[in-house]
Amino acid sequence: MRRYYEHFLELCKNRIFVMLCGVIVLFAIIVLRLFSLQIIHGEEYEASITASVSKNLPVPASRGGIYDRYGRPLAINTVAYSVQVDGSLTLELSDNEKQNLSKALMNWLWENGHQQVNSLPISLSSPYTFTYEGTEEEMEKQENRWKASIGLEKKQYKMTAEECLTYLYEKYNVPSNYSPQQKRAYLSLVMCDDRNLMALTLALKLNEFGETITDELPLDTETPYAFQFGGNANREKSWKESMQMEKEQLKYNSLQTLDYLRDFFGLPEGLPNDLVRDTLGIRYSLYLKRYQQFQSVTIATDVSDKTLAYIEENQDTFPNVVIDTVSLREYPEGKYFAHIIGYIRQMTESDYALYKDEVDAQGNPLYSQTDIVGQDGMEKLYERELNGVDGNVQIEVDNQGRRMSVIDSTEPVSGKDVFLTLDSELQKVTYDTLESELRKAVLHKLTGGGKNSVSTTELFISMINVNHISAQKMLQAADGTQKAVYNKLKQANPTFRPDQDDAVTVAKEFLIDGLENGTISIKELTLMMIEQGHLPVTEEEKAGIENGASPLSLIIKKLSSGEISPADTGLDPCTGSVFVTQVGSGEVLASVTYPSYDNNELVNTFNNAYYNDLLQDGNTPLVNRPLKQKKAPGSTFKMIIALAGLESGTITPNTLITDKGLFKDAGLPYARCWIYSNTGGTHGPVNVSHALEVSCNYFFYELAYRMGNVDNGNSNQAITTLNEYMAAFGMNDYTGLELDEYGPTMASPDNKEKAVKTFNPDATTSQTRWTDGDTIRTAIGQSINSYTPAQMTKYVSTLANGGTLYRLHMVDHIQNPNGSLHSEVEEKVENVTKFKEENLQAVYDGMYLVTNGTRGTLRTAFNDLPIKVAAKTGTAEEDKNRSSHTWFVCFAPYDDPQIAITVMIPFGEGSGTPAPEVAKAIIREYLGLDYTPTNTTMQTVLAE
């Protein structure tokens, strides 16, 4: 024993032995540590492994609301459930999950008659062969690539097509009771990308539950899936290039592009187009976010309980699909305030350029490129106030990108609320009455007979011209009457191509010519309207048209019931605008554009098809008419001229001027009084008040001429004086409104020269110089005078209050989230003109006589009102083939002016009295003349 011990000591003195022992010990430690890590604590550590990555995610601030003067909501936020997909999370379906999803999809396809799904490169019938094309070498390469993709090893590359099918049947457990077609469909689905299986399943289920899929794919959601670029070829080309399309692919139509995208994202062939479109919408939305981790894509909002239950039940299958709450923007009054409120949407590149430098108090950027911002109206104008300040949440994610915990968070600060001066109830009454009166006018044209009646052919030509029978949609139609009419176009013009630059114009001319020469029937055009969704009908009504029922009778019925609007007919008059202000301030009470649009269609889920229809609509519903539609004011301008003549001493309230019918002093062409043109008669001798009452043009010709003319050597004095008084009423400048508006065009020598040289840069001095003829026509609101309804109302309001010119405004105040006042709009007086009381009274008397005088142009229109109204009408010709525009201005009550009103109806002359009826409705609503108390009995409760 001692000998062994001594031998051991000798070994210990050996350095090699010591090193060996050390190595053994180290290895033992490593083995024990590995055993502990992998065996004892393996599952625990695997579950707790994280990438220790923290990410900062924004928490959107609640957007501020917009309210009317009484606090009624015009733009608010609502909370809804949404379906969201996080594309940054890895989706790994198990074999069992893939097979179950594929079976469910395949069963649906077969039940609905879609039995052509097949993505296998193998012939459909025995003997089975591969279907690749090219040289022998190219076909072999393609075949081997596909074999590798299905999991075959190189040694198995010699397998025949039939052997490959057998291999796939076994690998994916293809049910033996499936038919050959079903087996191919099943394989095509089960072999596709997990993300495609998810998107296909979600698209199918969301449609089944009645949800609207939200996506950014610029293709319509219904056949023929038209591009949503509004005809902008450059935008279309740029988008196609972003999707890696090139050369001939850039010329693809929408259906060809849909096929391209199906291949691009790897969807199986043979799927129905509607399912493909919705699935591509989901895949495309995720594709846009491919470089943005932890940013979910919303694919459906405000979803039903069925959808909530389905997503929750399938959370294990689709861990990257979640239900979350979202804040939705809602516009309770929709069409009534669309042009004033605007809408919000994800910012564009130009928006980002505008907001990218905005920072908070700490210098942090307030906006990112994915933020939602105001796109129009108050939403855009007060974007910074409404938007608030986003919060922040710092999260920790694991190695799969899944959220593990919240590290820190900062609460968002809500946006401020904007309160307007407008009265929403007055706005609605104004809009509804205007539409109702226009409906009566159009119905009278269709049913009343007489010189203003229109034929069925004229009606349908009008609807073609305003694109309510859309030539563009006809060119994109895949079937139905539209396709049949398109085939007629091709037959008549074999070289026609739907992608040629003037395709829509040629198609529209073809429809009109065909209607006039009988090659296209009213019945066909009516069915086209129905197919395009412009004429809502029941199945019985559609069958009636197909069997010979009267299209005109159907349209009259739909127009009378309100199912279609006057604007849908395109007949004059079918548009209009109204503007109402307070007389003693610059507050705007109502601003109505007709036709309007529903801004709810452009928020949350932007309806591209709806927006494109608005862009193509010949009635221009996107135009804010009270601020951006300028017309010559006609006789409504005469009160300014009357005051200019009175204040300058050219006339007195009692001065009489005899109407001679033709005014010859200003030279050729001779100016006429309207009564002389209509009847050959005259108004005889009239003073200024009676000249306003009967709207005597001759009186104002003579008045303007007396103020300065060539014969007296003071020709420019007249227009200089008139311009001074026009400016006193704000006719030379913007109204001051917060929203975009067009500036006025005041008749003056400088503006005439600019106008002439706009159309003729080489115009001579004799062509641009101011003449007496220009002056006298200025006096009746013609020449180059051109104003918006807002500018006209500002003038009438200034007249009614005696000469104080207020800057107009629609915003009253802005309120902090806690209810405290942030800022308030103060009234601003731009000018005060001290008119002589007797001169003002002479003009007021004239406006009073318009509605109450024995010869007043509106002597019976206001008889049913318990108050007196001061008013003036006017007309202005723009197109000799159409009726003149009609203007109506007034203030009320006459003896205590509170509101000023302007109603402008393009091409409205000879269509009854829509404007006065609208004004009466406004006055009744504002003054509460129709108010009936809802509870006139006081209830007394006695305490026991």
mmCIF file with all atom_site columns, C-alpha atoms in Angstrom, residues 19-181:
data_model
loop_
_atom_site.group_PDB
_atom_site.id
_atom_site.type_symbol
_atom_site.label_atom_id
_atom_site.label_alt_id
_atom_site.label_comp_id
_atom_site.label_asym_id
_atom_site.label_entity_id
_atom_site.label_seq_id
_atom_site.pdbx_PDB_ins_code
_atom_site.Cartn_x
_atom_site.Cartn_y
_atom_site.Cartn_z
_atom_site.occupancy
_atom_site.B_iso_or_equiv
_atom_site.pdbx_formal_charge
_atom_site.auth_seq_id
_atom_site.auth_comp_id
_atom_site.auth_asym_id
_atom_site.auth_atom_id
_atom_site.pdbx_PDB_model_num
ATOM 1   C CA . MET A 1 19  ? -2.207  19.238 -16.150 1.00 0.00 ? 19  MET A CA 1
ATOM 2   C CA . LEU A 1 20  ? -4.169  16.149 -17.067 1.00 0.00 ? 20  LEU A CA 1
ATOM 3   C CA . CYS A 1 21  ? -5.993  16.205 -13.738 1.00 0.00 ? 21  CYS A CA 1
ATOM 4   C CA . GLY A 1 22  ? -6.819  19.849 -14.242 1.00 0.00 ? 22  GLY A CA 1
ATOM 5   C CA . VAL A 1 23  ? -8.265  19.198 -17.690 1.00 0.00 ? 23  VAL A CA 1
ATOM 6   C CA . ILE A 1 24  ? -10.358 16.340 -16.300 1.00 0.00 ? 24  ILE A CA 1
ATOM 7   C CA . VAL A 1 25  ? -11.750 18.589 -13.566 1.00 0.00 ? 25  VAL A CA 1
ATOM 8   C CA . LEU A 1 26  ? -12.586 21.362 -16.037 1.00 0.00 ? 26  LEU A CA 1
ATOM 9   C CA . PHE A 1 27  ? -14.379 18.953 -18.339 1.00 0.00 ? 27  PHE A CA 1
ATOM 10  C CA . ALA A 1 28  ? -16.285 17.552 -15.385 1.00 0.00 ? 28  ALA A CA 1
ATOM 11  C CA . ILE A 1 29  ? -17.431 21.070 -14.435 1.00 0.00 ? 29  ILE A CA 1
ATOM 12  C CA . ILE A 1 30  ? -18.514 21.773 -18.006 1.00 0.00 ? 30  ILE A CA 1
ATOM 13  C CA . VAL A 1 31  ? -20.413 18.503 -18.250 1.00 0.00 ? 31  VAL A CA 1
ATOM 14  C CA . LEU A 1 32  ? -22.148 19.111 -14.945 1.00 0.00 ? 32  LEU A CA 1
ATOM 15  C CA . ARG A 1 33  ? -23.037 22.689 -15.998 1.00 0.00 ? 33  ARG A CA 1
ATOM 16  C CA . LEU A 1 34  ? -24.402 21.516 -19.316 1.00 0.00 ? 34  LEU A CA 1
ATOM 17  C CA . PHE A 1 35  ? -26.411 18.824 -17.550 1.00 0.00 ? 35  PHE A CA 1
ATOM 18  C CA . SER A 1 36  ? -27.865 21.455 -15.263 1.00 0.00 ? 36  SER A CA 1
ATOM 19  C CA . LEU A 1 37  ? -28.671 23.843 -18.100 1.00 0.00 ? 37  LEU A CA 1
ATOM 20  C CA . GLN A 1 38  ? -30.123 21.364 -20.569 1.00 0.00 ? 38  GLN A CA 1
ATOM 21  C CA . ILE A 1 39  ? -31.546 18.563 -18.457 1.00 0.00 ? 39  ILE A CA 1
ATOM 22  C CA . ILE A 1 40  ? -32.426 19.899 -15.047 1.00 0.00 ? 40  ILE A CA 1
ATOM 23  C CA . HIS A 1 41  ? -33.403 23.481 -15.978 1.00 0.00 ? 41  HIS A CA 1
ATOM 24  C CA . GLY A 1 42  ? -33.744 23.136 -19.758 1.00 0.00 ? 42  GLY A CA 1
ATOM 25  C CA . GLU A 1 43  ? -37.480 23.780 -20.083 1.00 0.00 ? 43  GLU A CA 1
ATOM 26  C CA . GLU A 1 44  ? -37.340 26.606 -17.565 1.00 0.00 ? 44  GLU A CA 1
ATOM 27  C CA . TYR A 1 45  ? -34.542 28.417 -19.382 1.00 0.00 ? 45  TYR A CA 1
ATOM 28  C CA . GLU A 1 46  ? -36.069 27.790 -22.795 1.00 0.00 ? 46  GLU A CA 1
ATOM 29  C CA . ALA A 1 47  ? -39.297 29.405 -21.679 1.00 0.00 ? 47  ALA A CA 1
ATOM 30  C CA . SER A 1 48  ? -37.486 32.396 -20.181 1.00 0.00 ? 48  SER A CA 1
ATOM 31  C CA . ILE A 1 49  ? -35.004 33.040 -22.999 1.00 0.00 ? 49  ILE A CA 1
ATOM 32  C CA . THR A 1 50  ? -35.495 36.536 -24.360 1.00 0.00 ? 50  THR A CA 1
ATOM 33  C CA . ALA A 1 51  ? -33.576 38.669 -26.772 1.00 0.00 ? 51  ALA A CA 1
ATOM 34  C CA . SER A 1 52  ? -33.571 41.350 -24.060 1.00 0.00 ? 52  SER A CA 1
ATOM 35  C CA . VAL A 1 53  ? -34.823 43.746 -26.694 1.00 0.00 ? 53  VAL A CA 1
ATOM 36  C CA . SER A 1 54  ? -36.906 46.706 -25.621 1.00 0.00 ? 54  SER A CA 1
ATOM 37  C CA . LYS A 1 55  ? -38.991 48.675 -28.064 1.00 0.00 ? 55  LYS A CA 1
ATOM 38  C CA . ASN A 1 56  ? -40.769 51.993 -27.772 1.00 0.00 ? 56  ASN A CA 1
ATOM 39  C CA . LEU A 1 57  ? -44.259 51.996 -29.221 1.00 0.00 ? 57  LEU A CA 1
ATOM 40  C CA . PRO A 1 58  ? -46.476 55.073 -29.529 1.00 0.00 ? 58  PRO A CA 1
ATOM 41  C CA . VAL A 1 59  ? -49.812 55.245 -27.727 1.00 0.00 ? 59  VAL A CA 1
ATOM 42  C CA . PRO A 1 60  ? -52.028 57.471 -29.900 1.00 0.00 ? 60  PRO A CA 1
ATOM 43  C CA . ALA A 1 61  ? -53.616 60.428 -28.209 1.00 0.00 ? 61  ALA A CA 1
ATOM 44  C CA . SER A 1 62  ? -57.366 60.771 -28.394 1.00 0.00 ? 62  SER A CA 1
ATOM 45  C CA . ARG A 1 63  ? -58.134 63.309 -31.096 1.00 0.00 ? 63  ARG A CA 1
ATOM 46  C CA . GLY A 1 64  ? -60.021 66.405 -30.051 1.00 0.00 ? 64  GLY A CA 1
ATOM 47  C CA . GLY A 1 65  ? -63.641 66.815 -31.051 1.00 0.00 ? 65  GLY A CA 1
ATOM 48  C CA . ILE A 1 66  ? -65.316 69.424 -33.235 1.00 0.00 ? 66  ILE A CA 1
ATOM 49  C CA . TYR A 1 67  ? -68.649 70.895 -32.130 1.00 0.00 ? 67  TYR A CA 1
ATOM 50  C CA . ASP A 1 68  ? -71.182 73.444 -33.318 1.00 0.00 ? 68  ASP A CA 1
ATOM 51  C CA . ARG A 1 69  ? -71.994 76.674 -31.477 1.00 0.00 ? 69  ARG A CA 1
ATOM 52  C CA . TYR A 1 70  ? -74.267 74.849 -29.048 1.00 0.00 ? 70  TYR A CA 1
ATOM 53  C CA . GLY A 1 71  ? -71.914 71.938 -28.340 1.00 0.00 ? 71  GLY A CA 1
ATOM 54  C CA . ARG A 1 72  ? -73.567 69.494 -30.721 1.00 0.00 ? 72  ARG A CA 1
ATOM 55  C CA . PRO A 1 73  ? -70.947 66.994 -31.970 1.00 0.00 ? 73  PRO A CA 1
ATOM 56  C CA . LEU A 1 74  ? -69.673 67.266 -35.544 1.00 0.00 ? 74  LEU A CA 1
ATOM 57  C CA . ALA A 1 75  ? -66.523 65.144 -35.236 1.00 0.00 ? 75  ALA A CA 1
ATOM 58  C CA . ILE A 1 76  ? -66.092 62.662 -32.401 1.00 0.00 ? 76  ILE A CA 1
ATOM 59  C CA . ASN A 1 77  ? -64.213 59.506 -31.478 1.00 0.00 ? 77  ASN A CA 1
ATOM 60  C CA . THR A 1 78  ? -65.816 56.139 -30.889 1.00 0.00 ? 78  THR A CA 1
ATOM 61  C CA . VAL A 1 79  ? -64.186 52.982 -29.558 1.00 0.00 ? 79  VAL A CA 1
ATOM 62  C CA . ALA A 1 80  ? -64.587 49.776 -31.529 1.00 0.00 ? 80  ALA A CA 1
ATOM 63  C CA . TYR A 1 81  ? -63.011 46.339 -31.741 1.00 0.00 ? 81  TYR A CA 1
ATOM 64  C CA . SER A 1 82  ? -60.705 45.680 -34.645 1.00 0.00 ? 82  SER A CA 1
ATOM 65  C CA . VAL A 1 83  ? -58.916 42.687 -36.123 1.00 0.00 ? 83  VAL A CA 1
ATOM 66  C CA . GLN A 1 84  ? -55.178 43.314 -36.347 1.00 0.00 ? 84  GLN A CA 1
ATOM 67  C CA . VAL A 1 85  ? -52.308 41.295 -37.784 1.00 0.00 ? 85  VAL A CA 1
ATOM 68  C CA . ASP A 1 86  ? -48.695 41.714 -36.695 1.00 0.00 ? 86  ASP A CA 1
ATOM 69  C CA . GLY A 1 87  ? -46.580 40.766 -39.687 1.00 0.00 ? 87  GLY A CA 1
ATOM 70  C CA . SER A 1 88  ? -43.362 40.923 -37.692 1.00 0.00 ? 88  SER A CA 1
ATOM 71  C CA . LEU A 1 89  ? -44.324 37.827 -35.711 1.00 0.00 ? 89  LEU A CA 1
ATOM 72  C CA . THR A 1 90  ? -43.302 34.500 -37.197 1.00 0.00 ? 90  THR A CA 1
ATOM 73  C CA . LEU A 1 91  ? -46.288 32.372 -38.141 1.00 0.00 ? 91  LEU A CA 1
ATOM 74  C CA . GLU A 1 92  ? -45.514 28.657 -37.960 1.00 0.00 ? 92  GLU A CA 1
ATOM 75  C CA . LEU A 1 93  ? -48.552 26.469 -38.573 1.00 0.00 ? 93  LEU A CA 1
ATOM 76  C CA . SER A 1 94  ? -48.308 22.850 -37.545 1.00 0.00 ? 94  SER A CA 1
ATOM 77  C CA . ASP A 1 95  ? -48.954 20.158 -40.135 1.00 0.00 ? 95  ASP A CA 1
ATOM 78  C CA . ASN A 1 96  ? -52.283 19.415 -38.499 1.00 0.00 ? 96  ASN A CA 1
ATOM 79  C CA . GLU A 1 97  ? -53.310 23.102 -38.530 1.00 0.00 ? 97  GLU A CA 1
ATOM 80  C CA . LYS A 1 98  ? -52.351 23.488 -42.184 1.00 0.00 ? 98  LYS A CA 1
ATOM 81  C CA . GLN A 1 99  ? -54.311 20.409 -43.141 1.00 0.00 ? 99  GLN A CA 1
ATOM 82  C CA . ASN A 1 100 ? -57.419 21.489 -41.226 1.00 0.00 ? 100 ASN A CA 1
ATOM 83  C CA . LEU A 1 101 ? -57.353 25.001 -42.711 1.00 0.00 ? 101 LEU A CA 1
ATOM 84  C CA . SER A 1 102 ? -56.829 23.620 -46.209 1.00 0.00 ? 102 SER A CA 1
ATOM 85  C CA . LYS A 1 103 ? -59.713 21.180 -45.850 1.00 0.00 ? 103 LYS A CA 1
ATOM 86  C CA . ALA A 1 104 ? -62.035 23.972 -44.662 1.00 0.00 ? 104 ALA A CA 1
ATOM 87  C CA . LEU A 1 105 ? -61.031 26.189 -47.583 1.00 0.00 ? 105 LEU A CA 1
ATOM 88  C CA . MET A 1 106 ? -61.329 23.363 -50.077 1.00 0.00 ? 106 MET A CA 1
ATOM 89  C CA . ASN A 1 107 ? -64.797 22.429 -48.823 1.00 0.00 ? 107 ASN A CA 1
ATOM 90  C CA . TRP A 1 108 ? -65.957 26.034 -49.174 1.00 0.00 ? 108 TRP A CA 1
ATOM 91  C CA . LEU A 1 109 ? -64.585 26.241 -52.698 1.00 0.00 ? 109 LEU A CA 1
ATOM 92  C CA . TRP A 1 110 ? -66.397 23.068 -53.757 1.00 0.00 ? 110 TRP A CA 1
ATOM 93  C CA . GLU A 1 111 ? -69.657 24.096 -52.110 1.00 0.00 ? 111 GLU A CA 1
ATOM 94  C CA . ASN A 1 112 ? -69.575 27.388 -54.019 1.00 0.00 ? 112 ASN A CA 1
ATOM 95  C CA . GLY A 1 113 ? -68.672 25.929 -57.394 1.00 0.00 ? 113 GLY A CA 1
ATOM 96  C CA . HIS A 1 114 ? -64.999 26.947 -57.501 1.00 0.00 ? 114 HIS A CA 1
ATOM 97  C CA . GLN A 1 115 ? -63.437 23.676 -58.613 1.00 0.00 ? 115 GLN A CA 1
ATOM 98  C CA . GLN A 1 116 ? -60.475 24.836 -60.689 1.00 0.00 ? 116 GLN A CA 1
ATOM 99  C CA . VAL A 1 117 ? -57.911 25.450 -57.945 1.00 0.00 ? 117 VAL A CA 1
ATOM 100 C CA . ASN A 1 118 ? -54.613 23.952 -59.025 1.00 0.00 ? 118 ASN A CA 1
ATOM 101 C CA . SER A 1 119 ? -51.014 25.107 -58.605 1.00 0.00 ? 119 SER A CA 1
ATOM 102 C CA . LEU A 1 120 ? -49.282 21.808 -59.375 1.00 0.00 ? 120 LEU A CA 1
ATOM 103 C CA . PRO A 1 121 ? -46.995 21.724 -62.441 1.00 0.00 ? 121 PRO A CA 1
ATOM 104 C CA . ILE A 1 122 ? -48.440 18.338 -63.385 1.00 0.00 ? 122 ILE A CA 1
ATOM 105 C CA . SER A 1 123 ? -50.916 17.517 -66.145 1.00 0.00 ? 123 SER A CA 1
ATOM 106 C CA . LEU A 1 124 ? -54.552 17.024 -65.154 1.00 0.00 ? 124 LEU A CA 1
ATOM 107 C CA . SER A 1 125 ? -54.970 13.560 -66.606 1.00 0.00 ? 125 SER A CA 1
ATOM 108 C CA . SER A 1 126 ? -53.040 10.273 -66.780 1.00 0.00 ? 126 SER A CA 1
ATOM 109 C CA . PRO A 1 127 ? -50.402 9.583  -67.898 1.00 0.00 ? 127 PRO A CA 1
ATOM 110 C CA . TYR A 1 128 ? -49.195 12.404 -65.643 1.00 0.00 ? 128 TYR A CA 1
ATOM 111 C CA . THR A 1 129 ? -46.380 14.590 -66.922 1.00 0.00 ? 129 THR A CA 1
ATOM 112 C CA . PHE A 1 130 ? -44.740 17.825 -65.852 1.00 0.00 ? 130 PHE A CA 1
ATOM 113 C CA . THR A 1 131 ? -46.089 20.918 -67.618 1.00 0.00 ? 131 THR A CA 1
ATOM 114 C CA . TYR A 1 132 ? -42.937 23.017 -67.739 1.00 0.00 ? 132 TYR A CA 1
ATOM 115 C CA . GLU A 1 133 ? -41.978 24.628 -71.034 1.00 0.00 ? 133 GLU A CA 1
ATOM 116 C CA . GLY A 1 134 ? -38.657 25.533 -72.642 1.00 0.00 ? 134 GLY A CA 1
ATOM 117 C CA . THR A 1 135 ? -35.582 23.651 -73.684 1.00 0.00 ? 135 THR A CA 1
ATOM 118 C CA . GLU A 1 136 ? -34.910 20.237 -72.225 1.00 0.00 ? 136 GLU A CA 1
ATOM 119 C CA . GLU A 1 137 ? -32.266 21.707 -69.940 1.00 0.00 ? 137 GLU A CA 1
ATOM 120 C CA . GLU A 1 138 ? -34.584 24.536 -68.778 1.00 0.00 ? 138 GLU A CA 1
ATOM 121 C CA . MET A 1 139 ? -37.428 22.123 -68.076 1.00 0.00 ? 139 MET A CA 1
ATOM 122 C CA . GLU A 1 140 ? -35.140 19.874 -66.049 1.00 0.00 ? 140 GLU A CA 1
ATOM 123 C CA . LYS A 1 141 ? -33.937 22.814 -63.926 1.00 0.00 ? 141 LYS A CA 1
ATOM 124 C CA . GLN A 1 142 ? -37.511 23.946 -63.269 1.00 0.00 ? 142 GLN A CA 1
ATOM 125 C CA . GLU A 1 143 ? -38.592 20.422 -62.412 1.00 0.00 ? 143 GLU A CA 1
ATOM 126 C CA . ASN A 1 144 ? -35.691 19.906 -59.990 1.00 0.00 ? 144 ASN A CA 1
ATOM 127 C CA . ARG A 1 145 ? -36.335 23.261 -58.290 1.00 0.00 ? 145 ARG A CA 1
ATOM 128 C CA . TRP A 1 146 ? -39.941 22.287 -57.706 1.00 0.00 ? 146 TRP A CA 1
ATOM 129 C CA . LYS A 1 147 ? -38.964 18.821 -56.413 1.00 0.00 ? 147 LYS A CA 1
ATOM 130 C CA . ALA A 1 148 ? -36.563 20.444 -53.970 1.00 0.00 ? 148 ALA A CA 1
ATOM 131 C CA . SER A 1 149 ? -39.323 22.815 -52.823 1.00 0.00 ? 149 SER A CA 1
ATOM 132 C CA . ILE A 1 150 ? -41.605 19.897 -51.900 1.00 0.00 ? 150 ILE A CA 1
ATOM 133 C CA . GLY A 1 151 ? -38.898 18.239 -49.812 1.00 0.00 ? 151 GLY A CA 1
ATOM 134 C CA . LEU A 1 152 ? -37.335 15.700 -52.165 1.00 0.00 ? 152 LEU A CA 1
ATOM 135 C CA . GLU A 1 153 ? -33.630 14.912 -51.917 1.00 0.00 ? 153 GLU A CA 1
ATOM 136 C CA . LYS A 1 154 ? -31.358 14.907 -54.955 1.00 0.00 ? 154 LYS A CA 1
ATOM 137 C CA . LYS A 1 155 ? -31.444 11.153 -55.174 1.00 0.00 ? 155 LYS A CA 1
ATOM 138 C CA . GLN A 1 156 ? -35.227 11.399 -55.580 1.00 0.00 ? 156 GLN A CA 1
ATOM 139 C CA . TYR A 1 157 ? -35.108 13.851 -58.507 1.00 0.00 ? 157 TYR A CA 1
ATOM 140 C CA . LYS A 1 158 ? -35.704 10.968 -60.908 1.00 0.00 ? 158 LYS A CA 1
ATOM 141 C CA . MET A 1 159 ? -39.228 10.463 -59.583 1.00 0.00 ? 159 MET A CA 1
ATOM 142 C CA . THR A 1 160 ? -41.953 10.707 -62.222 1.00 0.00 ? 160 THR A CA 1
ATOM 143 C CA . ALA A 1 161 ? -44.855 13.132 -62.065 1.00 0.00 ? 161 ALA A CA 1
ATOM 144 C CA . GLU A 1 162 ? -47.159 10.332 -60.907 1.00 0.00 ? 162 GLU A CA 1
ATOM 145 C CA . GLU A 1 163 ? -44.679 9.285  -58.198 1.00 0.00 ? 163 GLU A CA 1
ATOM 146 C CA . CYS A 1 164 ? -44.476 12.909 -57.039 1.00 0.00 ? 164 CYS A CA 1
ATOM 147 C CA . LEU A 1 165 ? -48.261 13.025 -56.739 1.00 0.00 ? 165 LEU A CA 1
ATOM 148 C CA . THR A 1 166 ? -48.251 9.843  -54.669 1.00 0.00 ? 166 THR A CA 1
ATOM 149 C CA . TYR A 1 167 ? -45.479 11.271 -52.490 1.00 0.00 ? 167 TYR A CA 1
ATOM 150 C CA . LEU A 1 168 ? -47.496 14.467 -51.879 1.00 0.00 ? 168 LEU A CA 1
ATOM 151 C CA . TYR A 1 169 ? -50.682 12.542 -51.130 1.00 0.00 ? 169 TYR A CA 1
ATOM 152 C CA . GLU A 1 170 ? -48.861 10.623 -48.415 1.00 0.00 ? 170 GLU A CA 1
ATOM 153 C CA . LYS A 1 171 ? -46.895 13.574 -47.060 1.00 0.00 ? 171 LYS A CA 1
ATOM 154 C CA . TYR A 1 172 ? -49.974 15.782 -46.569 1.00 0.00 ? 172 TYR A CA 1
ATOM 155 C CA . ASN A 1 173 ? -52.463 13.031 -45.632 1.00 0.00 ? 173 ASN A CA 1
ATOM 156 C CA . VAL A 1 174 ? -54.746 13.778 -48.567 1.00 0.00 ? 174 VAL A CA 1
ATOM 157 C CA . PRO A 1 175 ? -58.127 12.157 -47.844 1.00 0.00 ? 175 PRO A CA 1
ATOM 158 C CA . SER A 1 176 ? -58.558 9.114  -50.063 1.00 0.00 ? 176 SER A CA 1
ATOM 159 C CA . ASN A 1 177 ? -62.222 9.903  -50.674 1.00 0.00 ? 177 ASN A CA 1
ATOM 160 C CA . TYR A 1 178 ? -61.358 13.162 -52.455 1.00 0.00 ? 178 TYR A CA 1
ATOM 161 C CA . SER A 1 179 ? -61.774 13.312 -56.220 1.00 0.00 ? 179 SER A CA 1
ATOM 162 C CA . PRO A 1 180 ? -58.626 13.988 -58.306 1.00 0.00 ? 180 PRO A CA 1
ATOM 163 C CA . GLN A 1 181 ? -59.668 17.659 -58.620 1.00 0.00 ? 181 GLN A CA 1
#
